[in-house]
CSV table of C-alpha atoms in Angstrom, one decimal:
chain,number,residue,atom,x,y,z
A,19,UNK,CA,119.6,-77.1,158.2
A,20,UNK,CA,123.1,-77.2,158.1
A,21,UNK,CA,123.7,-79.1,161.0
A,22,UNK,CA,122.4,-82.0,163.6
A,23,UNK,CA,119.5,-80.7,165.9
A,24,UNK,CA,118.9,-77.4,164.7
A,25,UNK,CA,116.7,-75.9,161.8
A,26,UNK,CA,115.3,-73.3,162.9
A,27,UNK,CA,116.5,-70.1,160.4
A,28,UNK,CA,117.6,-66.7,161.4
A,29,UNK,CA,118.7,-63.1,159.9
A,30,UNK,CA,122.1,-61.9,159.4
A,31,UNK,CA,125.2,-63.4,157.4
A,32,UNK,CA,128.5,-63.8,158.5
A,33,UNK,CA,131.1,-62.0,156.2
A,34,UNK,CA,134.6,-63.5,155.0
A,35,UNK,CA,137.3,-60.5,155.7
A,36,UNK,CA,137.8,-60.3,151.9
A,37,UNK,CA,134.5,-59.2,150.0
A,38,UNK,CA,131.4,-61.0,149.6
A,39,UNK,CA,131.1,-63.4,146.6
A,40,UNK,CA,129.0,-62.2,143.6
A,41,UNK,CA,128.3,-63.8,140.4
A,42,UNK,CA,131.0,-62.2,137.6
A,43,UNK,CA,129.4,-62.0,134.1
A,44,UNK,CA,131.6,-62.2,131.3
A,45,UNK,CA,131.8,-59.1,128.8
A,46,UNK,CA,130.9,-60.0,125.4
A,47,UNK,CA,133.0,-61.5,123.3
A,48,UNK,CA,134.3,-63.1,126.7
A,49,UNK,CA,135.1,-66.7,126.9
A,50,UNK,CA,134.8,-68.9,130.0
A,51,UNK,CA,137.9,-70.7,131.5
A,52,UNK,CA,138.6,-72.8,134.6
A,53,UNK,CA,141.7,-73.1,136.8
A,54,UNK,CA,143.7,-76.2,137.2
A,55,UNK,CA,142.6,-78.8,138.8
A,56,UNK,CA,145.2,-78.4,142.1
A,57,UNK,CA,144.8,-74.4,142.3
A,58,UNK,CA,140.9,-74.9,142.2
A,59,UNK,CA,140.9,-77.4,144.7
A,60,UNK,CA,143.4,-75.1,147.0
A,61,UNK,CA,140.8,-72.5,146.4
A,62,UNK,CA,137.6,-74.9,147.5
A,63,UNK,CA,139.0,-75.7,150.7
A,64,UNK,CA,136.8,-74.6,153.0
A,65,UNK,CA,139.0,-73.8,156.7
A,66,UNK,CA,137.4,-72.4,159.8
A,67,UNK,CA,139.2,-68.4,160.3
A,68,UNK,CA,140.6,-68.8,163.9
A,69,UNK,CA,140.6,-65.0,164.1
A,70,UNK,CA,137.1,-65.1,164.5
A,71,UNK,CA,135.1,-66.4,167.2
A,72,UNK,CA,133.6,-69.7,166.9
A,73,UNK,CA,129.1,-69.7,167.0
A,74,UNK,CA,129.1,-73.6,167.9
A,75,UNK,CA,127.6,-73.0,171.4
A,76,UNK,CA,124.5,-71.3,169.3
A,77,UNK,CA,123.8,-75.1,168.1
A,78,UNK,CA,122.5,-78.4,169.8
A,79,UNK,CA,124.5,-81.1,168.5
A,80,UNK,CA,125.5,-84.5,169.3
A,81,UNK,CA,129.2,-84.7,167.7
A,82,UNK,CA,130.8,-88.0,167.2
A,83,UNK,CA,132.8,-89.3,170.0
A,84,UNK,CA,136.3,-89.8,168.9
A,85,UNK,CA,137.7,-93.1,169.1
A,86,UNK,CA,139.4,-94.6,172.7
A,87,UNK,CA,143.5,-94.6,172.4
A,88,UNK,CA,144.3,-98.1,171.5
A,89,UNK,CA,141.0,-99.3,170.1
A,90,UNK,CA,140.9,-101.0,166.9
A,91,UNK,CA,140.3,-98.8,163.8
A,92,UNK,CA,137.0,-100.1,162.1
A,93,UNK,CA,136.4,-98.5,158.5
A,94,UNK,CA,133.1,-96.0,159.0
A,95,UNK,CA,130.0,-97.0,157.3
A,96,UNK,CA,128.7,-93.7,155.9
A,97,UNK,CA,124.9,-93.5,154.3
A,98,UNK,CA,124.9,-90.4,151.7
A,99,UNK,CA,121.4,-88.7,150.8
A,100,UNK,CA,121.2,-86.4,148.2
A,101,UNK,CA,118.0,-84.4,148.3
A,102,UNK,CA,115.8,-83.2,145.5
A,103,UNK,CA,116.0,-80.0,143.7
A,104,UNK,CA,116.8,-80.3,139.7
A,105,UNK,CA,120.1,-79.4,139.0
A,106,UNK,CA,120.8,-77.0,141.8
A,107,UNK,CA,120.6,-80.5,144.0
A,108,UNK,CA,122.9,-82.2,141.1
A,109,UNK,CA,125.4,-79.3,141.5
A,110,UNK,CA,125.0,-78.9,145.2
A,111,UNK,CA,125.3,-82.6,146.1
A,112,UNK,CA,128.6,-82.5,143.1
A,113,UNK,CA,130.6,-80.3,146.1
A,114,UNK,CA,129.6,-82.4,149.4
A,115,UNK,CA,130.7,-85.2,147.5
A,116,UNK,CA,134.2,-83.4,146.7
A,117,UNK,CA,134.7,-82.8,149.9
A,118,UNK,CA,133.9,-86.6,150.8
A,119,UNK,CA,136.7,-87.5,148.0
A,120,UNK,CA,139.2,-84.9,149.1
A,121,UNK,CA,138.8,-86.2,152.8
A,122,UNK,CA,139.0,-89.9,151.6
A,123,UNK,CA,135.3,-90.7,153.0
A,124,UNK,CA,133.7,-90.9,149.6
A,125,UNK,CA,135.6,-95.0,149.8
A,126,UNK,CA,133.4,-95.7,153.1
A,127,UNK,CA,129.9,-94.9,151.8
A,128,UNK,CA,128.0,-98.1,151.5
A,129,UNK,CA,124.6,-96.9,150.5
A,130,UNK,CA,123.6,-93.6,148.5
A,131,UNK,CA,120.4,-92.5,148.5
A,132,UNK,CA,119.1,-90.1,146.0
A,133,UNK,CA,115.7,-88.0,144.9
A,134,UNK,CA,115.1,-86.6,141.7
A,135,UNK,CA,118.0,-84.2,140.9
A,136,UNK,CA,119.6,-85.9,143.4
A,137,UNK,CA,119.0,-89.5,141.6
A,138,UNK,CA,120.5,-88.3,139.0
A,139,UNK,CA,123.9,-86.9,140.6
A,140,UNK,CA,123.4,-90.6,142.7
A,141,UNK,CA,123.3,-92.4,138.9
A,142,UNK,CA,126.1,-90.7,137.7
A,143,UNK,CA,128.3,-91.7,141.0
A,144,UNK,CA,127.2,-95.3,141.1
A,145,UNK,CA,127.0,-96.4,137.1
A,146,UNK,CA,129.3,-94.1,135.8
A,147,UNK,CA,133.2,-93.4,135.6
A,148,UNK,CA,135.3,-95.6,138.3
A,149,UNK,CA,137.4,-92.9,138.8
A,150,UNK,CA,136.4,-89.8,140.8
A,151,UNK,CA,137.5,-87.0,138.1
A,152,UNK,CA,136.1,-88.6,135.2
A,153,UNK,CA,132.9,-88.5,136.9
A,154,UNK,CA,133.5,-85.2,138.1
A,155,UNK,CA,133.5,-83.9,134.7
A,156,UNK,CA,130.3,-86.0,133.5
A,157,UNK,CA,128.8,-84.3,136.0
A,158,UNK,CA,130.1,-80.8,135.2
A,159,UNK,CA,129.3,-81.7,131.3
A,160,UNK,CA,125.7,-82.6,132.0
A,161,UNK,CA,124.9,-79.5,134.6
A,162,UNK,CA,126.7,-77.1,131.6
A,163,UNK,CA,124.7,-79.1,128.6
A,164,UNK,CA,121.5,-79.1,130.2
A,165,UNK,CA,118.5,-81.9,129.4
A,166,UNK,CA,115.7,-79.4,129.2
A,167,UNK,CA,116.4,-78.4,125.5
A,168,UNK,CA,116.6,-82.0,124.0
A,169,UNK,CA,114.0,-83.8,126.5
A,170,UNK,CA,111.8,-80.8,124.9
A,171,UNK,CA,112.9,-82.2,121.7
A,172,UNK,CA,112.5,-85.5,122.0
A,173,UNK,CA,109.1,-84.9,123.0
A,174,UNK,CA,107.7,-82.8,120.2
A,175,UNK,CA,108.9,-85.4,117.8
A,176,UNK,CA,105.9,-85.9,115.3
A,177,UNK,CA,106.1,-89.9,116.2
A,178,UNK,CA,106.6,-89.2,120.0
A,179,UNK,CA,103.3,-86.7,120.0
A,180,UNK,CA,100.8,-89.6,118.1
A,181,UNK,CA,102.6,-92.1,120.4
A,182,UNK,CA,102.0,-90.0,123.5
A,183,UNK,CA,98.0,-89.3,122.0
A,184,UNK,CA,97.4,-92.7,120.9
A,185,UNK,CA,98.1,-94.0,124.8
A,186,UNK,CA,96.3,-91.0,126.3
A,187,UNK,CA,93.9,-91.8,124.1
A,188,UNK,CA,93.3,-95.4,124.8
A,189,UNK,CA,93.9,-95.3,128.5
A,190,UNK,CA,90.6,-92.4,128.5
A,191,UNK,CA,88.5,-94.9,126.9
A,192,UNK,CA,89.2,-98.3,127.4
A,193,UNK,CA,88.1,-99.6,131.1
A,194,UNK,CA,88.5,-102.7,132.6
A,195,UNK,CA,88.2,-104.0,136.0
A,196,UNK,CA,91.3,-104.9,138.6
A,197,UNK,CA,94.4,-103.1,137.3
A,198,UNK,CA,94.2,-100.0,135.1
A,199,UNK,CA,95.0,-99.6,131.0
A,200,UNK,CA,98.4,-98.4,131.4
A,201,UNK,CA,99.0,-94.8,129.4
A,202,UNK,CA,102.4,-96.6,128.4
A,203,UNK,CA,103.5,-93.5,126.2
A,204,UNK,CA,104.5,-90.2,127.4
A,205,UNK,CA,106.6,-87.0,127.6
A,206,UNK,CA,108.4,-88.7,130.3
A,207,UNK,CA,109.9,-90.9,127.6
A,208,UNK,CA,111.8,-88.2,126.3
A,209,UNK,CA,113.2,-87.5,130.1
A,210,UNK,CA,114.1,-91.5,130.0
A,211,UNK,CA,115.7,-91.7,126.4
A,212,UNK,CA,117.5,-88.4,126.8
A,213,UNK,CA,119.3,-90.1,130.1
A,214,UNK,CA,119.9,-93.6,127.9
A,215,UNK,CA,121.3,-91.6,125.2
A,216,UNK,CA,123.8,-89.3,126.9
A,217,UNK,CA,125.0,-91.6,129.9
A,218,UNK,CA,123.1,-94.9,130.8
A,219,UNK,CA,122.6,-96.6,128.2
A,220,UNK,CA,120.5,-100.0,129.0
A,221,UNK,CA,121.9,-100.4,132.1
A,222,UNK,CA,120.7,-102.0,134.8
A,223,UNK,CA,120.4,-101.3,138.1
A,224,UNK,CA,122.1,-104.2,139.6
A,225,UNK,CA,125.3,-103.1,137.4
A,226,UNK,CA,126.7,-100.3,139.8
A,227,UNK,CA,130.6,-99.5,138.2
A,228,UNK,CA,131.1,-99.8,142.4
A,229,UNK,CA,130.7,-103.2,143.0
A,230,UNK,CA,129.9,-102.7,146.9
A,231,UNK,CA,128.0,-99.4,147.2
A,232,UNK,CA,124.1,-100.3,147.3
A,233,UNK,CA,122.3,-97.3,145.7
A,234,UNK,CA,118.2,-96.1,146.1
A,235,UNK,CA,116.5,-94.3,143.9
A,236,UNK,CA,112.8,-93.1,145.0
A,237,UNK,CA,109.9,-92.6,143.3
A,238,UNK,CA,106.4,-92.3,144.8
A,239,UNK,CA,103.8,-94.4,143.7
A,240,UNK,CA,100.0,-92.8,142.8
A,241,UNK,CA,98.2,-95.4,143.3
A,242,UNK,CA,99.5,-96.3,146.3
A,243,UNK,CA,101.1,-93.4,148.1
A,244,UNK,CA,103.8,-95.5,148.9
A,245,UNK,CA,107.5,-95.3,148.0
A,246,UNK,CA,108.7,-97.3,144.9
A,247,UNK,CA,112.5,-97.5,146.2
A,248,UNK,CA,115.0,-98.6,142.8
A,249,UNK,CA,118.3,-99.9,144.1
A,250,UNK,CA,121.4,-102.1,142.7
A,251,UNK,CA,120.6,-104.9,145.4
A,252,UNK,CA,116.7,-104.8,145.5
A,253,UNK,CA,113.6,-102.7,144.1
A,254,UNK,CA,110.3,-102.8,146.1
A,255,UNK,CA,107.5,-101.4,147.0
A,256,UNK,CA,106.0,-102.0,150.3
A,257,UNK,CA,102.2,-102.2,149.4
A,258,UNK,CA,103.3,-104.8,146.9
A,259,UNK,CA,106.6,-106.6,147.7
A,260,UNK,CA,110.1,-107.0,145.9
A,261,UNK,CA,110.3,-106.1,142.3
A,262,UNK,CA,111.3,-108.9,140.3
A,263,UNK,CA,111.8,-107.3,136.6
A,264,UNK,CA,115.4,-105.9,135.4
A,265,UNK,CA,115.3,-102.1,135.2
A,266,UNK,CA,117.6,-99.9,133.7
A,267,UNK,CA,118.6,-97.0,135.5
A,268,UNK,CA,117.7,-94.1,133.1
A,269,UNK,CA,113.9,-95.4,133.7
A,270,UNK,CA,114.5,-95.5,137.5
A,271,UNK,CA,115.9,-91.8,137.3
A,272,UNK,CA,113.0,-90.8,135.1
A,273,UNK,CA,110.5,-91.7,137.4
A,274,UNK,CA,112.3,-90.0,140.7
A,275,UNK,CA,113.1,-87.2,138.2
A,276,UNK,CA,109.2,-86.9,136.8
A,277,UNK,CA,107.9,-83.7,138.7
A,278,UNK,CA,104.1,-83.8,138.2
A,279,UNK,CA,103.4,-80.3,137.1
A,280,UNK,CA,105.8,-80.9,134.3
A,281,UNK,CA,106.2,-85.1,133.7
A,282,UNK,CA,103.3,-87.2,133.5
A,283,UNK,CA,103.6,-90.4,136.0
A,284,UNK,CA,105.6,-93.2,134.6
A,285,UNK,CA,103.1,-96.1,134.0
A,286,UNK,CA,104.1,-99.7,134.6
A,287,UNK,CA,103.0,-103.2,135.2
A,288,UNK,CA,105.7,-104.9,137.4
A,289,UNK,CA,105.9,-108.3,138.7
A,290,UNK,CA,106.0,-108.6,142.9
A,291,UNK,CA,107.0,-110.9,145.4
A,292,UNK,CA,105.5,-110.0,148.8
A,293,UNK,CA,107.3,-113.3,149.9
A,294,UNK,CA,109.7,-116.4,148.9
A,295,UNK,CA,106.7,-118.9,150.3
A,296,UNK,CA,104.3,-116.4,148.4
A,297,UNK,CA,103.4,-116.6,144.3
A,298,UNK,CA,104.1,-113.8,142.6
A,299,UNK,CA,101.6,-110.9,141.2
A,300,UNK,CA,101.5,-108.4,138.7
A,301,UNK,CA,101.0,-104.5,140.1
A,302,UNK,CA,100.4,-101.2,138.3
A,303,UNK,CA,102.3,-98.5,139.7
A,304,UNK,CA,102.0,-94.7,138.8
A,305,UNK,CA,105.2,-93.4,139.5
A,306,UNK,CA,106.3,-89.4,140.2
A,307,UNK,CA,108.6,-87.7,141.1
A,308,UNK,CA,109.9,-89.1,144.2
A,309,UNK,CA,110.4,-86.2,146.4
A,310,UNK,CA,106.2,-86.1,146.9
A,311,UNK,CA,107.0,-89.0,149.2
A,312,UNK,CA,111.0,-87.8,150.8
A,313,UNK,CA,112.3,-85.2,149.2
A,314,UNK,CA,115.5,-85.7,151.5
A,315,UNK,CA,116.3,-89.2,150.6
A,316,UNK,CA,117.0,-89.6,154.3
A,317,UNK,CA,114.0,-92.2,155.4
A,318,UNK,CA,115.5,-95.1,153.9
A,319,UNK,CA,118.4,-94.6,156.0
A,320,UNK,CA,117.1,-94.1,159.4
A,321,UNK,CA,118.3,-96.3,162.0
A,322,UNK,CA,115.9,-99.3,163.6
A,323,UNK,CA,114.2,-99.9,160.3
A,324,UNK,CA,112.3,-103.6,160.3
A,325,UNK,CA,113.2,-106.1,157.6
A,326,UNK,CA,110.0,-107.4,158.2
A,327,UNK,CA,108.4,-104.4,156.8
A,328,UNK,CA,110.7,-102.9,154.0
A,329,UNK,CA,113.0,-104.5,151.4
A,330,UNK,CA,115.5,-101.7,152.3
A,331,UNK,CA,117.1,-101.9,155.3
A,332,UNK,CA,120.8,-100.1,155.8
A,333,UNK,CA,123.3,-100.4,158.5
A,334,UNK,CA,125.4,-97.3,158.7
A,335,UNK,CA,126.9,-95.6,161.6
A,336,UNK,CA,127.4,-92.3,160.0
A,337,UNK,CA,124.9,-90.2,157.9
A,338,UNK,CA,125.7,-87.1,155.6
A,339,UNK,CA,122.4,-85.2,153.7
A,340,UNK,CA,123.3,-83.1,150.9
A,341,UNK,CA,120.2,-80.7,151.1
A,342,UNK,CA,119.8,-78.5,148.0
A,343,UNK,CA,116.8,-76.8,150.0
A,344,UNK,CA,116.1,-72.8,149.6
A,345,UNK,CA,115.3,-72.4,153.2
A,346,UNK,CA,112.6,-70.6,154.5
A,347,UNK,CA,110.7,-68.5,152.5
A,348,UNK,CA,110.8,-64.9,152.6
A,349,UNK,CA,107.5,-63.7,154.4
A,350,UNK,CA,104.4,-62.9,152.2
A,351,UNK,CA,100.9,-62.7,151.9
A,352,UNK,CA,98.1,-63.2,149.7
A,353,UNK,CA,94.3,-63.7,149.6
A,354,UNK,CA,93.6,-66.0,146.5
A,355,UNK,CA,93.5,-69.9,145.9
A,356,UNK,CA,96.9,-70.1,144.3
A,357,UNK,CA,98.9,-68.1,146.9
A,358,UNK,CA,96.9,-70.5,149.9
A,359,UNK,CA,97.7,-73.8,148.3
A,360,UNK,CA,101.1,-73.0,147.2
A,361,UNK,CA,101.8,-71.6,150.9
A,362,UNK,CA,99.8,-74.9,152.3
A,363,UNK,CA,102.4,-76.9,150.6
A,364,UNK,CA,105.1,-75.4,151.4
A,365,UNK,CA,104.2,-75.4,155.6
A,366,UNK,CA,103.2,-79.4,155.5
A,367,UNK,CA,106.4,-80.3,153.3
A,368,UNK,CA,108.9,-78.4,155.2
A,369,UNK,CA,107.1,-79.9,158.4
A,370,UNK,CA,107.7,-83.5,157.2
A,371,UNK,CA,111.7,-82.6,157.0
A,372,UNK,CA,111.9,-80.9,159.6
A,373,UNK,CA,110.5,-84.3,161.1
A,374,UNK,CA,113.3,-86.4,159.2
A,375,UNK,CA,115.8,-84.0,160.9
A,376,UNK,CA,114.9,-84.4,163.9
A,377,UNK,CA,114.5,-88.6,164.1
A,378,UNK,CA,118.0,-88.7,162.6
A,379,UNK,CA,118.8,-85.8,165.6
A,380,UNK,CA,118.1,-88.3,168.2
A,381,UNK,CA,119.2,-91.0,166.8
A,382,UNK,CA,122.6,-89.2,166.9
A,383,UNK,CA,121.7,-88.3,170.8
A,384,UNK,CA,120.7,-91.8,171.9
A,385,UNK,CA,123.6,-93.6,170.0
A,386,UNK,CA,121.9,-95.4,167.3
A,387,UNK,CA,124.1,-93.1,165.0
A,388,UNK,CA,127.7,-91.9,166.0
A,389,UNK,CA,127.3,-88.8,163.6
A,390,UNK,CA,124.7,-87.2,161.7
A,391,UNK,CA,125.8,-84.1,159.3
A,392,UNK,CA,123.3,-82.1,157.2
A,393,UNK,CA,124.7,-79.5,154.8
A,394,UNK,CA,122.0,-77.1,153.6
A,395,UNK,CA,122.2,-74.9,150.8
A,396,UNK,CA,119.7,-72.4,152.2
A,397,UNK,CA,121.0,-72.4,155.5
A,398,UNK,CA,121.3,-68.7,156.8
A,399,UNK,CA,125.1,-68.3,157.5
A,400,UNK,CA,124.3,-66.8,160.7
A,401,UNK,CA,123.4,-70.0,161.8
A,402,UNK,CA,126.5,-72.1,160.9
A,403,UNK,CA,128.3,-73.3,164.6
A,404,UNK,CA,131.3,-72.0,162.9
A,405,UNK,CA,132.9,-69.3,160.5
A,406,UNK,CA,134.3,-70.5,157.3
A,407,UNK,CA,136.6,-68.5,155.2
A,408,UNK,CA,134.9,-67.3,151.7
A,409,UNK,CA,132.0,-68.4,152.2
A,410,UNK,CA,129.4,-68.0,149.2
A,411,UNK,CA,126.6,-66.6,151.0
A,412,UNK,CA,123.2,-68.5,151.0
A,413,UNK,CA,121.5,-65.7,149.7
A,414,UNK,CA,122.9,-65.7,146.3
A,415,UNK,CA,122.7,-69.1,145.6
A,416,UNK,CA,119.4,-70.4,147.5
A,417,UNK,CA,117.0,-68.9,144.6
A,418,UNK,CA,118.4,-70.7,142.0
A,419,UNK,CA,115.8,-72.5,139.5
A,420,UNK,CA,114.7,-76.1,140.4
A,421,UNK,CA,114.9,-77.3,137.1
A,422,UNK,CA,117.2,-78.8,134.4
A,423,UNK,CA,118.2,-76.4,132.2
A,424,UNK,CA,121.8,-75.3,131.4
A,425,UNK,CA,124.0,-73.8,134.3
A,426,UNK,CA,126.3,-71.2,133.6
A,427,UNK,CA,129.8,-71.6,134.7
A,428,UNK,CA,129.9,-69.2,137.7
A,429,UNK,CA,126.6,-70.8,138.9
A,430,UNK,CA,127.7,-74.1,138.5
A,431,UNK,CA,131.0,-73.2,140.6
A,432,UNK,CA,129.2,-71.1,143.3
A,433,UNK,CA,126.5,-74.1,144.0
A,434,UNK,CA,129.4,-76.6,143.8
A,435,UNK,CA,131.4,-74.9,145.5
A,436,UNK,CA,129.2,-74.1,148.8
A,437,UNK,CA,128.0,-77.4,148.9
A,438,UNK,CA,131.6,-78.6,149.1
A,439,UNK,CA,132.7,-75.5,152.0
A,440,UNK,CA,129.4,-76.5,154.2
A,441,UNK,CA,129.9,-80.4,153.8
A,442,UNK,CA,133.7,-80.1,154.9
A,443,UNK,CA,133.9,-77.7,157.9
A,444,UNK,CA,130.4,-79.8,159.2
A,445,UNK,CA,132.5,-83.0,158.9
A,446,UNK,CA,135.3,-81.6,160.9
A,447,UNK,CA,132.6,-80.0,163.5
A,448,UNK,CA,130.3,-82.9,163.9
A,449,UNK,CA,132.4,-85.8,163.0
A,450,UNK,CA,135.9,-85.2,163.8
A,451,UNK,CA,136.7,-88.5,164.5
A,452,UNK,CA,136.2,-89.5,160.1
């Protein structure tokens, strides 16, 4: 969905006057160079053609209404979500929030919520560089570096593999009753130390560089089937209460970032406060990747949420979802076990989205938000309420990998750069009064 109240997809692309964007491979020998800074950014700027006509009655929407003449300004308090995806969520999410920075809106987030790739991107923003092109090229560094290669290495390290077999090893054998024998060594470590080493550090969470943006990191709890929500003002998990122990970031990342196929859960024993009046107890969590629970990010900032009932409760008049989604999948069959459950999953998670969507739709409608904007990388751009010059088309970006290996330069621009084109002309669609 690239926009408030409609996800639905369709056929058909809209086509820039100049030609379509395709990937340009260097010939060998070939080296790899980037504009300046100001031409790039002139290039980036994603402005609707006027000599074409405008799709926006095709869409649904409930725009922000702009403000009275007269009326006092009072700054915007924008929630941010930055989905799940590996780094093509990290790079996507890397344009919308360009075009947040170019349109001077990055200043009034107050809460960024991020899954999995997109708790990493939310990491590097919040605990890293104060100043926006520093941690621009962090970002750009990482996504080009990669983590897959030396997570990979860190793991098959002769002390990390007995370490790893010792715990599995123990936890197999050893049974108790109440809470489990924690499996306290895995390959998940490597995920961890690789984000210490490069970035993070021992940093806690409550040590954001911006001193007042609250962050959330999820990760979903096993045991449970709850969230396990990491923030810079509180951690919690519902079943269980507030987290009272420090945690660094890189283990909070980890744990949103641990995508079960690949990562086994991050095992800990945590100390919880259900209430001041209340003693405190000692949990186990099993913690996974975090998009199992909300890939989108976008529950924890849904309006009308009880303090009564969650630790993590966010005023914010203004939502924008970075969305590193594919879209829908092209159609298929099969008639074998793997083709039905990977199908089955794919119909009840892009159900519970679509459900996210559409709360935060009519919450828009009703006035409990005064804008909702949802940039989506596999939106069909047939669907967009309005042309935008240049375009890079869905189709040749929405397939790219969910993982964390190295992107290649043009990659890394095209993702980037669509997710910086959809986030602006939405803004100026949606929420023209920002």
């Amino acid at each position: 969905m690239a926009s408030m109240g409609q996800w639905e997809h369709g056929g058909g692309h809209l086509r820039s006057p100049r030609q379509a964007w395709s990937p340009r491979w260097p010939e060998a020998g070939a080296t790899c160079t980037f504009e300046p800074p100001d031409r790039r950014l002139a290039r980036r700027l994603a402005i609707p053609d006027p000599a074409r006509p405008s799709h926006a009655s095709d869409v649904v929407v409930s725009a922000a209404t702009p403000p009275s003449p007269g009326a006092p300004v009072t700054p915007p308090r924008i929630g941010l979500a930055i989905s799940g995806g590996g780094f093509r969520a990290t790079c996507f999410g890397l344009g919308c929030l360009r075009a947040l920075h170019d349109q001077d809106l990055l200043q009034h987030v107050s809460v960024i919520s991020g899954v999995s790739g997109g708790s990493l991107l939310t990491a590097l923003y919040a605990y890293g560089p104060i100043g926006f092109g520093a941690f621009d090229a962090l970002v750009v560094e990482q996504l080009r570096r990669g983590l897959q290669l030396e997570v990979a290495a860190r793991a098959v390290h002769p002390r990390a593999v007995g370490k790893a077999v010792l715990h599995a090893v123990r936890a197999t054998l050893v049974h108790r009753s109440g809470e489990p024998i924690l499996r306290g060594a895995t390959r998940t470590d490597a995920l961890r130390d690789t984000l210490a080493a490069r970035v993070f550090a021992d940093r806690l969470l409550h040590e954001p560089s911006h001193p007042s943006l609250a962050t959330v990191i999820t990760a979903a709890d096993l045991r449970t089937g709850n969230a396990v929500r990491f923030g810079s003002l509180r951690s919690s998990c519902s079943a269980y209460g507030t987290i009272e122990d420090p945690i660094t970031v890189a283990e909070a990342v980890a744990a949103s970032a641990a995508f079960p196929v690949f990562f086994p859960a991050v095992e800990r024993t945590y100390t919880f406060q259900s209430r001041p009046s209340e003693a405190r107890e000692r949990h186990t969590v099993l913690l996974t990747d975090g998009g199992v629970y909300d890939n989108l990010g976008l529950s924890v900032l849904e309006p009308g949420r009880s303090g009564e009932h969650t630790a993590h409760k966010y005023d914010v008049d203004y939502i924008v979802a970075c969305d590193s989604g594919r879209g829908r999948p092209h159609l298929s069959a099969g008639h074998f076990a793997t083709w039905r459950l990977r199908r089955a999953f794919e119909i009840s998670h892009r159900r519970v989205q679509d459900a996210a969507r559409g709360r935060l739709h009519e919450a828009a409608t009703d006035g409990r938000l005064k804008g909702f904007v949802h940039a989506y990388l596999g939106m069909p751009d047939s669907r967009l309420p309005m042309p935008v010059t240049d375009l890079i088309p869905a189709d040749q970006v929405r397939h790219y990998p969910t993982d964390f290996r190295a992107m290649d330069p043009w990659v890394l621009e095209a993702i980037s750069l669509r997710g910086e084109q959809l986030t602006r002309a939405l803004l100026a669609h949606y929420c023209p009064s920002l």
